[in-house]
Amino acid sequence: MSVAEAAPRTTSTLVTAERVAELTALIRTTTGETRTTLSPLNGEPVAEVPVSSIDDVDAAFAAARTAQQAWSKTSLRERKKALLRLHDLVLEHQEELLDLIQIESGKSRKNAFDEVAHVALTARYYARRLNKQLKPQRRNGALPLLTSITVTPQPKGVVGLISPWNYPLTMAVSDGIPAIAAGNAIVHKPDSQSPLIALAGIELMRKAGFPADLWQVVSGAGSVVGTAIIERADYICFTGSTATGKLIAQQAAARLVSCSLELGGKNPMIVLSSADIDKAAAGAVEACFSSAGQLCVSIERLYVPEDRFEEFKTAFVSRVQHLALGAALDWDADLGSLVSQSQLETVTAHVKDAVANGATVLAGGKARPDLGPYFYEPTVLEGVTESAECFAGETFGPLVSLYPYKTTEEAIALANQGEYGLNASLWGKPREAKAIATRIKAGTVNINEGFAATFGSVDAPMGGMRQSGLGRRQGAEGILRYTEPQSIGVQRLMPMTGPSALQARTWAKLLTLGLKVLRRTPRA
């Protein structure tokens, strides 16, 4: 692996005490307690972050409910203007945002930019489509001409948002944008590893014109603050592990509160016989190692035809071996760091276990403490057996396994193995790949792309099947999840039970005749 040269800029010179104070002032807290966050790039302290109490969560919800009552009465035109201002502000402030993403998550700058672009795309998308997605819709009434029905999406109220460390800007702000746009307020717990970048995004929301109390932030342990949010919210949006998602689903169900959960994945990529091998190999590198593999939709399983296996392996491994690792806050590195000691231990254990069970390391396979405390080389394995932990278990790191297959039917069966169903990738002629795509059990399937075609298309819903989650972000589904459809019916001229002068039996006969007539009317 090559190493990108270190830049002179450091976390201590970029994230000043004054800037930390400005951002952490957005956290609702009265405890006086703080915790220290460290940068995965170099292990240096980044910030002293205030810790919130249960009382602070209560205060956050009280303020959010008051703000939501006023905000829900604002016009869609006003909300649209604020969203477009947010779009512009995110792009204008991208240098600081990129620095904070790198400092707190450890990822490369080019992968950090994906988050900035996604937030801007999301803000513009919902601004342009608010009127269409939230306008009241006319529906067919029970009695033609006499009954009219209007369905209006009403905001849920206060949304509880619990966002992850791996995409700390976009999984916070992009999930919150449609909630606010739909007329809700938010109480948000950013991940403890990466609060500053989430706070920077929320600061831009306020600068864009969204009311200050509309987006409340609390900080602390998920078992304390996160649980308190779940116990109080009118809707819950969570991105994280399947195990935690199941617990949240149980807690939400006990309160009859809805939730959307994007959870784990063990995402497959199938290289078809018709694929351009060089393009497939290059695409696989991005699909597997973006954000050092710490991406819910990244690829961890690669299936290649037996007769093209060696050709693909050679092309893929060569590209992986030339990836540049680096901790600098610049554009030179292809990969950054893992986020924590825990993630490093997981990747290390998965590689060691796979090798012990017969796998061969084709590239990478070791930590790089010379670059930073949690760096690990992008790693390719061959011959991974079912007894290996990484065969079916999610690694969530820079590790991918190669497998040959004999027939397309076998490849589809292999791709559908396991309990997850978040994302999949197919490489080959589009017509052939499209026919296969509908047979893959995954919420998103990308053809001649790893994940960006669906992730970047914010008009398309995104989420998981099976153990990979509930609900969808993006698209109309992404905003309507934060609403309750309210049906308003107007009855004219006579009641549904018929004119008072008619006996019930006579009215039933007339209705029967009417139903028979309507049955012969194509549009009724």
Short mmCIF file of C-alpha atoms in Angstrom, two decimals:
data_model
loop_
_atom_site.label_atom_id
_atom_site.label_comp_id
_atom_site.label_asym_id
_atom_site.label_seq_id
_atom_site.Cartn_x
_atom_site.Cartn_y
_atom_site.Cartn_z
CA MET A 1 0.00 0.00 0.00
CA SER A 2 1.22 3.49 -0.73
CA VAL A 3 1.10 6.21 1.88
CA ALA A 4 -0.10 9.75 1.26
CA GLU A 5 2.22 12.44 2.60
CA ALA A 6 1.14 14.05 5.88
CA ALA A 7 -0.12 17.61 5.80
CA PRO A 8 0.98 20.25 8.35
CA ARG A 9 -2.58 20.98 9.42
CA THR A 10 -3.55 19.30 12.71
CA THR A 11 -6.72 18.85 14.74
CA SER A 12 -5.50 21.23 17.42
CA THR A 13 -4.99 24.10 14.99
CA LEU A 14 -8.22 23.53 13.08
CA VAL A 15 -10.69 22.88 15.89
CA THR A 16 -9.99 25.69 18.34
CA ALA A 17 -11.41 25.88 21.84
CA GLU A 18 -13.51 28.85 20.72
CA ARG A 19 -15.01 26.91 17.84
CA VAL A 20 -15.73 23.91 20.05
CA ALA A 21 -17.49 26.22 22.52
CA GLU A 22 -19.64 27.69 19.73
CA LEU A 23 -20.74 24.28 18.51
CA THR A 24 -21.24 22.56 21.86
CA ALA A 25 -23.36 25.50 23.02
CA LEU A 26 -26.06 23.98 20.79
CA ILE A 27 -26.28 20.98 23.15
CA ARG A 28 -28.98 21.17 25.82
CA THR A 29 -27.23 20.32 29.09
CA THR A 30 -27.25 21.32 32.75
CA THR A 31 -25.05 18.60 34.25
CA GLY A 32 -21.67 20.31 34.08
CA GLU A 33 -20.22 16.95 33.00
CA THR A 34 -18.12 16.53 29.87
CA ARG A 35 -16.40 13.75 27.97
CA THR A 36 -13.34 13.99 25.74
CA THR A 37 -13.51 12.96 22.09
CA LEU A 38 -10.40 11.80 20.24
CA SER A 39 -9.57 11.92 16.56
CA PRO A 40 -9.10 8.48 15.00
CA LEU A 41 -6.54 10.02 12.66
CA ASN A 42 -3.94 10.54 15.36
CA GLY A 43 -5.48 9.86 18.77
CA GLU A 44 -5.34 13.55 19.72
CA PRO A 45 -8.11 15.14 21.82
CA VAL A 46 -10.66 17.03 19.75
CA ALA A 47 -13.24 18.41 22.15
CA GLU A 48 -14.72 18.40 25.64
CA VAL A 49 -18.35 17.61 24.90
CA PRO A 50 -21.08 18.33 27.46
CA VAL A 51 -23.19 15.43 28.71
CA SER A 52 -26.97 15.73 28.99
CA SER A 53 -29.26 14.33 31.68
CA ILE A 54 -32.77 12.89 31.55
CA ASP A 55 -34.03 16.27 32.74
CA ASP A 56 -32.27 17.86 29.77
CA VAL A 57 -34.04 15.43 27.44
CA ASP A 58 -37.35 16.43 29.02
CA ALA A 59 -36.51 20.10 28.51
CA ALA A 60 -35.51 19.42 24.91
CA PHE A 61 -38.85 17.77 24.16
CA ALA A 62 -40.78 20.56 25.86
CA ALA A 63 -39.00 23.22 23.79
CA ALA A 64 -39.32 21.14 20.60
CA ARG A 65 -43.09 20.65 21.07
CA THR A 66 -43.63 24.37 21.51
CA ALA A 67 -41.53 25.16 18.45
CA GLN A 68 -43.26 22.47 16.39
CA GLN A 69 -46.71 23.92 17.04
CA ALA A 70 -45.65 27.20 15.47
CA TRP A 71 -43.51 25.67 12.72
CA SER A 72 -46.28 23.36 11.50
CA LYS A 73 -48.28 26.47 10.59
CA THR A 74 -45.56 27.91 8.34
CA SER A 75 -46.14 27.80 4.62
CA LEU A 76 -44.44 25.32 2.34
CA ARG A 77 -43.05 28.32 0.49
CA GLU A 78 -41.22 29.48 3.61
CA ARG A 79 -39.86 26.00 4.28
CA LYS A 80 -38.70 25.71 0.67
CA LYS A 81 -36.74 28.97 0.90
CA ALA A 82 -34.98 27.80 4.05
CA LEU A 83 -34.04 24.48 2.45
CA LEU A 84 -32.55 26.20 -0.58
CA ARG A 85 -30.57 28.53 1.69
CA LEU A 86 -29.28 25.46 3.51
CA HIS A 87 -28.18 23.96 0.18
CA ASP A 88 -26.10 27.06 -0.54
CA LEU A 89 -24.66 27.33 2.98
CA VAL A 90 -23.50 23.71 3.01
CA LEU A 91 -21.57 24.21 -0.21
CA GLU A 92 -20.15 27.54 0.97
CA HIS A 93 -18.91 26.06 4.27
CA GLN A 94 -17.69 22.78 2.87
CA GLU A 95 -14.05 23.24 3.83
CA GLU A 96 -14.81 23.32 7.55
CA LEU A 97 -17.35 20.54 7.16
CA LEU A 98 -14.79 18.36 5.37
CA ASP A 99 -12.20 19.04 8.07
CA LEU A 100 -14.61 18.10 10.85
CA ILE A 101 -15.77 14.93 9.10
CA GLN A 102 -12.17 13.79 8.66
CA ILE A 103 -11.11 14.75 12.17
CA GLU A 104 -14.03 12.99 13.86
CA SER A 105 -14.55 9.96 11.62
CA GLY A 106 -11.05 9.43 10.19
CA LYS A 107 -12.22 8.97 6.59
CA SER A 108 -10.45 10.32 3.52
CA ARG A 109 -11.39 13.76 2.22
CA LYS A 110 -12.89 12.44 -1.03
CA ASN A 111 -15.20 10.18 0.97
CA ALA A 112 -16.02 13.07 3.31
CA PHE A 113 -17.13 15.10 0.30
CA ASP A 114 -19.78 12.48 -0.44
CA GLU A 115 -21.50 13.60 2.76
CA VAL A 116 -21.39 17.30 1.91
CA ALA A 117 -22.78 16.66 -1.56
CA HIS A 118 -25.51 14.37 -0.22
CA VAL A 119 -26.75 16.97 2.28
CA ALA A 120 -26.90 19.63 -0.44
CA LEU A 121 -28.70 17.26 -2.82
CA THR A 122 -31.20 16.30 -0.13
CA ALA A 123 -31.99 19.92 0.80
CA ARG A 124 -32.55 20.89 -2.83
CA TYR A 125 -34.59 17.77 -3.60
CA TYR A 126 -37.14 18.30 -0.85
CA ALA A 127 -37.29 22.05 -1.49
CA ARG A 128 -38.25 21.41 -5.11
CA ARG A 129 -40.84 18.73 -4.29
CA LEU A 130 -42.49 19.89 -1.07
CA ASN A 131 -45.66 21.08 -2.79
CA LYS A 132 -46.11 17.81 -4.67
CA GLN A 133 -45.27 15.52 -1.77
CA LEU A 134 -47.18 17.32 0.98
CA LYS A 135 -50.14 18.83 -0.82
CA PRO A 136 -53.60 17.46 0.09
CA GLN A 137 -54.79 14.79 -2.35
CA ARG A 138 -58.33 14.25 -3.61
CA ARG A 139 -59.58 10.68 -3.31
CA ASN A 140 -62.76 8.97 -4.46
CA GLY A 141 -65.68 9.37 -2.10
CA ALA A 142 -68.14 6.61 -1.15
CA LEU A 143 -71.03 8.19 -3.09
CA PRO A 144 -70.03 9.91 -6.35
CA LEU A 145 -70.78 13.66 -6.30
CA LEU A 146 -72.24 13.39 -2.79
CA THR A 147 -69.06 12.47 -0.90
CA SER A 148 -65.65 14.16 -1.29
CA ILE A 149 -62.47 12.98 0.40
CA THR A 150 -59.19 14.84 0.94
CA VAL A 151 -56.11 13.14 2.40
CA THR A 152 -53.70 15.53 4.10
CA PRO A 153 -50.26 14.51 5.47
CA GLN A 154 -49.99 15.80 9.03
CA PRO A 155 -46.64 15.99 10.85
CA LYS A 156 -45.96 13.34 13.48
CA GLY A 157 -44.86 15.92 16.07
CA VAL A 158 -41.40 15.54 17.59
CA VAL A 159 -39.06 13.09 15.85
CA GLY A 160 -36.37 11.32 17.83
CA LEU A 161 -33.22 11.12 15.68
CA ILE A 162 -30.29 8.91 16.68
CA SER A 163 -27.49 9.21 14.13
CA PRO A 164 -24.29 7.13 13.65
CA TRP A 165 -20.57 7.86 13.58
CA ASN A 166 -19.75 6.47 10.14
CA TYR A 167 -21.56 9.14 8.10
CA PRO A 168 -21.90 11.71 10.87
CA LEU A 169 -23.03 14.67 8.75
CA THR A 170 -25.42 13.24 6.21
CA MET A 171 -27.01 10.57 8.42
CA ALA A 172 -27.79 13.38 10.85
CA VAL A 173 -28.77 16.30 8.65
CA SER A 174 -30.11 14.45 5.59
CA ASP A 175 -32.38 12.33 7.78
CA GLY A 176 -33.52 15.43 9.66
CA ILE A 177 -34.22 17.59 6.61
CA PRO A 178 -37.44 15.82 5.51
CA ALA A 179 -38.65 15.63 9.11
CA ILE A 180 -38.37 19.40 9.49
CA ALA A 181 -39.71 19.99 5.98
CA ALA A 182 -42.82 17.97 6.85
CA GLY A 183 -43.54 20.27 9.81
CA ASN A 184 -41.97 18.29 12.65
CA ALA A 185 -39.46 19.22 15.32
CA ILE A 186 -36.45 17.04 16.24
CA VAL A 187 -34.68 15.89 19.39
CA HIS A 188 -31.36 14.52 18.22
CA LYS A 189 -28.59 12.47 19.77
CA PRO A 190 -25.52 12.47 17.53
CA ASP A 191 -23.04 9.66 18.03
CA SER A 192 -20.61 10.30 20.87
CA GLN A 193 -17.61 9.90 18.55
CA SER A 194 -18.63 12.61 16.09
CA PRO A 195 -20.85 15.31 17.62
CA LEU A 196 -19.11 18.41 16.23
CA ILE A 197 -19.86 17.76 12.57
CA ALA A 198 -23.53 17.12 13.36
CA LEU A 199 -23.61 20.34 15.37
CA ALA A 200 -21.98 22.24 12.49
CA GLY A 201 -24.75 21.01 10.20
CA ILE A 202 -27.44 22.06 12.68
CA GLU A 203 -25.77 25.46 13.03
CA LEU A 204 -26.16 25.89 9.27
CA MET A 205 -29.84 24.89 9.57
CA ARG A 206 -30.32 27.83 11.94
CA LYS A 207 -28.42 30.18 9.69
CA ALA A 208 -30.67 29.08 6.83
CA GLY A 209 -33.69 30.35 8.76
CA PHE A 210 -35.05 27.34 10.63
CA PRO A 211 -36.17 28.27 14.18
CA ALA A 212 -33.53 27.60 16.84
CA ASP A 213 -35.71 25.47 19.12
CA LEU A 214 -36.95 23.32 16.24
CA TRP A 215 -33.88 21.06 16.31
CA GLN A 216 -32.84 20.14 19.85
CA VAL A 217 -29.57 18.33 20.55
CA VAL A 218 -28.72 16.20 23.57
CA SER A 219 -25.54 14.30 24.25
CA GLY A 220 -24.59 11.20 26.19
CA ALA A 221 -24.71 7.43 26.34
CA GLY A 222 -27.22 5.69 24.12
CA SER A 223 -28.42 3.56 27.02
CA VAL A 224 -29.40 6.71 28.93
CA VAL A 225 -30.07 9.60 26.55
CA GLY A 226 -30.99 7.43 23.57
CA THR A 227 -33.48 5.41 25.61
CA ALA A 228 -35.02 8.61 26.98
CA ILE A 229 -35.54 9.90 23.44
CA ILE A 230 -37.24 6.66 22.38
CA GLU A 231 -39.54 6.87 25.41
CA ARG A 232 -40.71 10.38 24.46
CA ALA A 233 -40.60 10.73 20.67
CA ASP A 234 -43.59 10.60 18.33
CA TYR A 235 -41.43 8.86 15.71
CA ILE A 236 -37.91 7.41 15.80
CA CYS A 237 -35.26 7.46 13.08
CA PHE A 238 -32.21 5.31 13.77
CA THR A 239 -29.19 4.18 11.77
CA GLY A 240 -26.92 1.57 13.30
CA SER A 241 -26.54 -2.10 14.12
CA THR A 242 -29.26 -4.70 13.67
CA ALA A 243 -29.01 -5.71 17.34
CA THR A 244 -29.66 -2.17 18.55
CA GLY A 245 -32.32 -1.62 15.90
CA LYS A 246 -34.29 -4.62 17.17
CA LEU A 247 -34.27 -3.20 20.71
CA ILE A 248 -35.48 0.17 19.43
CA ALA A 249 -38.23 -1.51 17.41
CA GLN A 250 -39.43 -3.31 20.55
CA GLN A 251 -39.43 -0.09 22.57
CA ALA A 252 -41.28 1.78 19.84
CA ALA A 253 -43.83 -1.00 19.42
CA ALA A 254 -44.59 -0.94 23.15
CA ARG A 255 -45.64 2.70 22.74
CA LEU A 256 -47.35 2.15 19.35
CA VAL A 257 -44.86 4.59 17.82
CA SER A 258 -43.52 4.12 14.29
CA CYS A 259 -39.84 4.00 13.42
CA SER A 260 -37.45 3.78 10.49
CA LEU A 261 -34.32 1.71 10.98
CA GLU A 262 -31.39 1.35 8.59
CA LEU A 263 -29.36 -1.50 10.00
CA GLY A 264 -26.59 -3.92 9.07
CA GLY A 265 -25.63 -5.53 5.81
CA LYS A 266 -23.37 -8.16 4.29
CA ASN A 267 -23.68 -6.78 0.81
CA PRO A 268 -22.88 -8.88 -2.28
CA MET A 269 -21.52 -7.95 -5.69
CA ILE A 270 -21.96 -10.27 -8.67
CA VAL A 271 -19.65 -9.94 -11.67
CA LEU A 272 -21.48 -11.43 -14.64
CA SER A 273 -19.75 -13.14 -17.56
CA SER A 274 -20.70 -10.19 -19.76
CA ALA A 275 -18.91 -7.67 -17.55
CA ASP A 276 -15.96 -5.53 -18.56
CA ILE A 277 -13.46 -6.92 -16.07
CA ASP A 278 -11.33 -3.79 -15.78
CA LYS A 279 -14.37 -1.62 -15.10
CA ALA A 280 -15.79 -4.16 -12.67
CA ALA A 281 -12.50 -4.35 -10.78
CA ALA A 282 -12.22 -0.57 -10.56
CA GLY A 283 -15.85 -0.31 -9.44
CA ALA A 284 -15.34 -3.00 -6.83
CA VAL A 285 -12.52 -1.02 -5.23
CA GLU A 286 -14.83 1.93 -4.61
CA ALA A 287 -17.70 -0.33 -3.60
CA CYS A 288 -15.64 -2.21 -1.01
CA PHE A 289 -13.32 0.40 0.44
CA SER A 290 -15.15 3.72 0.45
CA SER A 291 -14.86 5.17 3.98
CA ALA A 292 -12.55 2.24 4.77
CA GLY A 293 -15.51 -0.10 4.38
CA GLN A 294 -17.38 1.58 7.23
CA LEU A 295 -20.50 2.12 5.16
CA CYS A 296 -23.76 0.22 5.58
CA VAL A 297 -24.07 -0.32 1.83
CA SER A 298 -20.43 -1.20 1.10
CA ILE A 299 -19.62 -4.55 -0.54
CA GLU A 300 -18.14 -7.36 1.55
CA ARG A 301 -18.76 -10.36 -0.78
CA LEU A 302 -17.58 -10.60 -4.40
CA TYR A 303 -18.88 -13.39 -6.68
CA VAL A 304 -17.06 -13.92 -9.99
CA PRO A 305 -17.57 -16.54 -12.77
CA GLU A 306 -15.08 -19.40 -12.54
CA ASP A 307 -13.84 -18.84 -16.10
CA ARG A 308 -13.08 -15.17 -15.36
CA PHE A 309 -12.07 -15.50 -11.73
CA GLU A 310 -8.29 -15.29 -12.15
CA GLU A 311 -8.61 -12.39 -14.59
CA PHE A 312 -10.77 -10.42 -12.16
CA LYS A 313 -8.66 -11.34 -9.14
CA THR A 314 -5.49 -10.08 -10.79
CA ALA A 315 -7.08 -6.79 -11.86
CA PHE A 316 -8.81 -6.22 -8.53
CA VAL A 317 -5.91 -7.10 -6.24
CA SER A 318 -3.53 -4.94 -8.26
CA ARG A 319 -5.78 -1.92 -7.79
CA VAL A 320 -6.21 -2.59 -4.08
CA GLN A 321 -2.45 -2.81 -3.58
CA HIS A 322 -2.03 0.65 -5.10
CA LEU A 323 -4.54 2.39 -2.83
CA ALA A 324 -3.02 5.20 -0.79
CA LEU A 325 -3.65 5.39 2.95
CA GLY A 326 -3.20 8.65 4.80
CA ALA A 327 -4.20 10.77 7.77
CA ALA A 328 -3.74 14.16 6.15
CA LEU A 329 -6.58 16.65 5.79
CA ASP A 330 -6.14 16.84 2.03
CA TRP A 331 -7.26 15.07 -1.14
CA ASP A 332 -4.30 12.72 -1.58
CA ALA A 333 -5.41 9.61 0.34
CA ASP A 334 -7.78 6.98 -1.03
CA LEU A 335 -8.48 5.53 2.41
CA GLY A 336 -8.47 6.96 5.87
CA SER A 337 -8.65 5.34 9.27
CA LEU A 338 -11.06 3.08 11.06
CA VAL A 339 -13.00 5.01 13.67
CA SER A 340 -12.04 3.27 16.90
CA GLN A 341 -10.10 0.56 18.68
CA SER A 342 -13.25 -1.55 18.66
CA GLN A 343 -13.52 -1.40 14.87
CA LEU A 344 -9.82 -2.20 14.51
CA GLU A 345 -10.18 -5.21 16.78
CA THR A 346 -13.17 -6.48 14.80
CA VAL A 347 -11.36 -6.29 11.45
CA THR A 348 -8.20 -7.83 12.91
CA ALA A 349 -10.15 -10.67 14.48
CA HIS A 350 -12.12 -11.38 11.28
CA VAL A 351 -8.97 -11.61 9.17
CA LYS A 352 -7.15 -13.76 11.72
CA ASP A 353 -10.15 -16.08 12.08
CA ALA A 354 -10.63 -16.44 8.32
CA VAL A 355 -6.97 -17.35 7.80
CA ALA A 356 -7.14 -19.86 10.66
CA ASN A 357 -10.09 -21.45 8.85
CA GLY A 358 -8.27 -21.80 5.54
CA ALA A 359 -8.52 -18.39 3.82
CA THR A 360 -5.66 -16.79 1.90
CA VAL A 361 -4.77 -13.09 2.13
CA LEU A 362 -4.38 -11.67 -1.39
CA ALA A 363 -3.83 -8.05 -0.34
CA GLY A 364 -3.47 -6.15 2.92
CA GLY A 365 -4.11 -8.12 6.07
CA LYS A 366 -2.45 -6.00 8.71
CA ALA A 367 -2.84 -2.90 10.85
CA ARG A 368 -0.79 0.23 10.15
CA PRO A 369 0.02 1.88 13.49
CA ASP A 370 2.76 3.83 11.72
CA LEU A 371 -0.01 5.93 10.11
CA GLY A 372 -2.35 6.28 13.06
CA PRO A 373 -3.81 4.27 15.93
CA TYR A 374 -6.66 2.61 13.96
CA PHE A 375 -5.41 2.29 10.39
CA TYR A 376 -5.84 -1.07 8.66
CA GLU A 377 -4.86 -1.97 5.12
CA PRO A 378 -7.59 -2.69 2.57
CA THR A 379 -7.73 -6.47 2.63
CA VAL A 380 -8.82 -9.09 0.09
CA LEU A 381 -9.38 -12.72 1.05
CA GLU A 382 -9.83 -15.86 -1.03
CA GLY A 383 -11.03 -19.25 0.12
CA VAL A 384 -13.14 -18.01 3.02
CA THR A 385 -15.10 -20.95 4.41
CA GLU A 386 -18.50 -21.05 6.09
CA SER A 387 -16.82 -21.60 9.44
CA ALA A 388 -15.14 -18.18 9.26
CA GLU A 389 -16.82 -15.37 11.18
CA CYS A 390 -16.60 -12.98 8.23
CA PHE A 391 -18.36 -15.44 5.91
CA ALA A 392 -21.83 -14.32 7.04
CA GLY A 393 -21.09 -11.75 9.75
CA GLU A 394 -20.76 -8.07 8.93
CA THR A 395 -17.21 -6.77 9.31
CA PHE A 396 -17.87 -3.09 8.65
CA GLY A 397 -14.30 -2.44 7.66
CA PRO A 398 -11.84 -2.69 4.75
CA LEU A 399 -12.30 -6.42 4.20
CA VAL A 400 -13.80 -8.26 1.22
CA SER A 401 -13.89 -11.94 0.26
CA LEU A 402 -13.70 -13.33 -3.29
CA TYR A 403 -15.74 -16.38 -4.34
CA PRO A 404 -16.01 -18.16 -7.74
CA TYR A 405 -19.35 -19.40 -9.06
CA LYS A 406 -20.36 -21.77 -11.87
CA THR A 407 -23.79 -20.53 -13.00
CA THR A 408 -25.83 -17.37 -12.72
CA GLU A 409 -28.43 -19.26 -10.69
CA GLU A 410 -25.72 -20.21 -8.22
CA ALA A 411 -24.54 -16.60 -8.01
CA ILE A 412 -28.06 -15.36 -7.23
CA ALA A 413 -28.46 -18.02 -4.53
CA LEU A 414 -25.11 -17.08 -2.99
CA ALA A 415 -25.96 -13.38 -3.04
CA ASN A 416 -29.24 -14.08 -1.25
CA GLN A 417 -27.61 -16.15 1.48
CA GLY A 418 -27.76 -14.90 5.04
CA GLU A 419 -30.12 -12.70 6.99
CA TYR A 420 -29.35 -9.27 5.54
CA GLY A 421 -30.77 -7.44 2.53
CA LEU A 422 -29.53 -3.87 2.36
CA ASN A 423 -27.59 -3.35 -0.90
CA ALA A 424 -26.26 -5.35 -3.84
CA SER A 425 -24.21 -4.66 -6.96
CA LEU A 426 -24.31 -6.30 -10.40
CA TRP A 427 -21.74 -5.81 -13.17
CA GLY A 428 -22.46 -6.79 -16.77
CA LYS A 429 -24.68 -5.90 -19.69
CA PRO A 430 -27.53 -3.74 -18.33
CA ARG A 431 -30.35 -5.81 -19.87
CA GLU A 432 -29.01 -9.03 -18.35
CA ALA A 433 -28.29 -7.37 -15.01
CA LYS A 434 -31.75 -5.80 -14.77
CA ALA A 435 -33.37 -9.19 -15.21
CA ILE A 436 -31.31 -10.50 -12.30
CA ALA A 437 -31.71 -7.43 -10.08
CA THR A 438 -35.36 -8.13 -9.23
CA ARG A 439 -34.36 -11.56 -7.89
CA ILE A 440 -31.88 -10.13 -5.40
CA LYS A 441 -33.25 -9.70 -1.87
CA ALA A 442 -31.96 -6.20 -1.19
CA GLY A 443 -33.53 -2.79 -0.80
CA THR A 444 -31.18 -1.28 -3.37
CA VAL A 445 -29.47 -2.93 -6.32
CA ASN A 446 -26.88 -1.03 -8.36
CA ILE A 447 -25.93 -2.04 -11.90
CA ASN A 448 -22.38 -1.21 -12.98
CA GLU A 449 -21.98 0.75 -9.74
CA GLY A 450 -21.36 -0.26 -6.16
CA PHE A 451 -23.81 1.85 -4.19
CA ALA A 452 -23.63 5.45 -5.37
CA ALA A 453 -26.24 5.15 -8.14
CA THR A 454 -29.00 4.53 -5.61
CA PHE A 455 -27.48 6.43 -2.67
CA GLY A 456 -26.95 9.54 -4.79
CA SER A 457 -30.38 9.40 -6.46
CA VAL A 458 -32.31 11.12 -3.67
CA ASP A 459 -35.61 10.70 -5.56
CA ALA A 460 -35.28 6.94 -5.03
CA PRO A 461 -36.17 5.31 -1.69
CA MET A 462 -33.32 3.64 0.17
CA GLY A 463 -33.49 1.05 2.94
CA GLY A 464 -33.21 -2.60 3.81
CA MET A 465 -35.09 -5.86 3.54
CA ARG A 466 -35.07 -8.69 6.08
CA GLN A 467 -32.65 -8.00 8.99
CA SER A 468 -31.34 -4.83 7.34
CA GLY A 469 -34.10 -2.61 8.61
CA LEU A 470 -37.53 -1.03 8.33
CA GLY A 471 -38.75 1.94 6.33
CA ARG A 472 -37.02 4.06 3.72
CA ARG A 473 -35.07 7.30 3.54
CA GLN A 474 -35.04 9.52 0.43
CA GLY A 475 -37.76 10.03 -2.15
CA ALA A 476 -41.39 10.69 -1.27
CA GLU A 477 -41.14 7.76 1.15
CA GLY A 478 -38.41 9.63 3.03
CA ILE A 479 -40.66 12.55 3.91
CA LEU A 480 -44.01 10.77 4.20
CA ARG A 481 -42.59 8.50 6.92
CA TYR A 482 -42.63 11.59 9.14
CA THR A 483 -46.34 12.23 8.54
CA GLU A 484 -49.72 10.76 9.41
CA PRO A 485 -52.26 10.64 6.55
CA GLN A 486 -55.45 12.33 7.71
CA SER A 487 -58.64 11.71 5.70
CA ILE A 488 -61.22 14.50 5.67
CA GLY A 489 -64.63 13.61 4.25
CA VAL A 490 -67.41 16.00 3.26
CA GLN A 491 -70.94 14.70 2.74
CA ARG A 492 -73.41 16.74 0.66
CA LEU A 493 -77.20 16.84 0.12
CA MET A 494 -78.02 13.72 2.09
CA PRO A 495 -76.42 11.49 4.74
CA MET A 496 -74.63 8.23 3.99
CA THR A 497 -77.62 6.37 5.42
CA GLY A 498 -79.90 7.87 2.76
CA PRO A 499 -82.79 10.36 2.85
CA SER A 500 -84.77 10.27 6.08
CA ALA A 501 -87.98 9.65 4.14
CA LEU A 502 -86.72 6.31 2.81
CA GLN A 503 -86.95 3.08 4.73
CA ALA A 504 -83.68 1.26 5.35
CA ARG A 505 -84.70 -1.65 3.10
CA THR A 506 -85.51 0.71 0.22
CA TRP A 507 -82.20 2.53 0.65
CA ALA A 508 -80.34 -0.80 0.64
CA LYS A 509 -82.03 -1.78 -2.63
CA LEU A 510 -81.07 1.55 -4.20
CA LEU A 511 -77.47 1.15 -3.01
CA THR A 512 -77.38 -2.37 -4.41
CA LEU A 513 -78.53 -1.09 -7.79
CA GLY A 514 -75.96 1.71 -7.62
CA LEU A 515 -73.13 -0.70 -6.79
CA LYS A 516 -74.04 -2.85 -9.78
CA VAL A 517 -73.98 0.19 -12.05
CA LEU A 518 -70.62 1.32 -10.66
CA ARG A 519 -69.23 -2.18 -11.20
CA ARG A 520 -69.71 -1.62 -14.94
CA THR A 521 -68.02 1.78 -14.81
CA PRO A 522 -64.30 1.31 -15.56
CA ARG A 523 -63.03 4.15 -13.35
CA ALA A 524 -65.31 3.63 -10.34
#
